Amino acid sequence: MKDENIFSYTLEEVHKQNDETDWERVDKMTDEDLYKTAQSDPDVQPLSETELNCFKRVIYANGEMLWEDEQTVGELLANGEKYALIPVDREVLEWFEKADDRYLAKMNAVLRVYIESQED
């Protein structure tokens, strides 16, 4: 890809751009259709399992990194780790956010204490 084809935009500029995507057509596409479309574009090939396993899970909010796994996804899977994204009530999340900058770690600690209290 040539440098003259690379552009930078602020989020505000992106929001002002006209969206020409045919969302009705996209919504009708199956996963197989989406995969074939991605495969046909040489500039945006899907990542391999090996490439995906090099990533770390990271959570950002308002442009600031709040949390990052110590291991890559591949290392977590190799160690048999299980992880999930879970829905949390907005009020609960907002309470933890106000109480502590490291609110995700705090939420995990509270859940761990609850589990330990149930084991006795």
C-alpha positions as semicolon CSV with decimal commas, in nm:
position;residue;x (nm);y (nm);z (nm)
1;M;0,000;0,000;0,000
2;K;0,133;0,341;-0,091
3;D;0,163;0,619;0,167
4;E;-0,044;0,855;-0,049
5;N;-0,341;0,621;0,011
6;I;-0,319;0,657;0,390
7;F;-0,533;0,924;0,552
8;S;-0,581;1,032;0,913
9;Y;-0,911;1,162;1,048
10;T;-1,029;1,282;1,386
11;L;-1,336;1,111;1,532
12;E;-1,531;1,432;1,470
13;E;-1,433;1,426;1,101
14;V;-1,536;1,061;1,071
15;H;-1,879;1,135;1,219
16;K;-1,929;1,413;0,961
17;Q;-1,857;1,184;0,664
18;N;-2,142;1,050;0,455
19;D;-2,191;0,677;0,516
20;E;-2,232;0,517;0,173
21;T;-2,248;0,161;0,305
22;D;-2,539;-0,046;0,178
23;W;-2,634;-0,173;0,525
24;E;-2,940;-0,357;0,395
25;R;-2,717;-0,569;0,170
26;V;-2,462;-0,620;0,450
27;D;-2,734;-0,728;0,695
28;K;-2,847;-0,997;0,449
29;M;-2,496;-1,143;0,413
30;T;-2,418;-1,474;0,579
31;D;-2,095;-1,536;0,769
32;E;-1,975;-1,731;0,464
33;D;-2,051;-1,432;0,236
34;L;-1,862;-1,199;0,471
35;Y;-1,564;-1,436;0,483
36;K;-1,553;-1,467;0,102
37;T;-1,571;-1,089;0,068
38;A;-1,284;-1,044;0,313
39;Q;-1,077;-1,309;0,133
40;S;-1,124;-1,125;-0,198
41;D;-0,967;-0,801;-0,065
42;P;-0,586;-0,828;-0,069
43;D;-0,548;-0,530;0,168
44;V;-0,754;-0,673;0,454
45;Q;-0,694;-1,045;0,475
46;P;-0,837;-1,218;0,785
47;L;-0,578;-1,299;1,049
48;S;-0,467;-1,659;1,096
49;E;-0,514;-1,846;1,425
50;T;-0,141;-1,800;1,489
51;E;-0,168;-1,423;1,437
52;L;-0,483;-1,397;1,651
53;N;-0,315;-1,589;1,933
54;C;-0,043;-1,320;1,957
55;F;-0,292;-1,059;2,080
56;K;-0,361;-0,965;2,439
57;R;-0,705;-0,875;2,566
58;V;-0,714;-0,506;2,652
59;I;-0,994;-0,283;2,774
60;Y;-0,995;0,088;2,686
61;A;-1,237;0,358;2,797
62;N;-1,224;0,718;2,677
63;G;-0,894;0,650;2,502
64;E;-0,725;0,523;2,818
65;M;-0,611;0,165;2,872
66;L;-0,775;0,034;3,188
67;W;-0,669;-0,329;3,186
68;E;-0,450;-0,571;2,991
69;D;-0,395;-0,946;3,020
70;E;-0,045;-1,049;3,122
71;Q;-0,054;-1,334;2,869
72;T;-0,143;-1,349;2,501
73;V;-0,467;-1,515;2,392
74;G;-0,262;-1,810;2,266
75;E;-0,092;-1,850;2,606
76;L;-0,426;-1,829;2,785
77;L;-0,578;-2,094;2,561
78;A;-0,271;-2,319;2,595
79;N;-0,302;-2,295;2,974
80;G;-0,669;-2,389;2,958
81;E;-0,781;-2,046;3,076
82;K;-1,144;-1,956;3,025
83;Y;-1,256;-1,599;2,995
84;A;-1,577;-1,422;2,902
85;L;-1,732;-1,086;2,849
86;I;-2,034;-1,057;3,073
87;P;-2,322;-0,811;3,073
88;V;-2,338;-0,594;3,383
89;D;-2,621;-0,360;3,481
90;R;-2,530;-0,002;3,390
91;E;-2,596;0,118;3,747
92;V;-2,357;-0,143;3,887
93;L;-2,086;-0,053;3,639
94;E;-2,127;0,321;3,703
95;W;-2,103;0,267;4,081
96;F;-1,774;0,077;4,046
97;E;-1,638;0,333;3,796
98;K;-1,703;0,617;4,042
99;A;-1,555;0,424;4,334
100;D;-1,220;0,325;4,184
101;D;-1,002;0,393;3,876
102;R;-0,927;0,022;3,856
103;Y;-1,293;-0,069;3,874
104;L;-1,266;-0,383;3,657
105;A;-1,007;-0,532;3,890
106;K;-1,222;-0,429;4,186
107;M;-1,531;-0,596;4,034
108;N;-1,332;-0,915;3,981
109;A;-1,206;-0,901;4,341
110;V;-1,562;-0,862;4,474
111;L;-1,678;-1,163;4,272
112;R;-1,381;-1,367;4,394
113;V;-1,461;-1,282;4,760
114;Y;-1,821;-1,388;4,699
115;I;-1,708;-1,722;4,554
116;E;-1,473;-1,782;4,846
117;S;-1,751;-1,699;5,093
118;Q;-1,972;-1,964;4,933
119;E;-1,707;-2,236;4,960
120;D;-1,707;-2,235;5,343
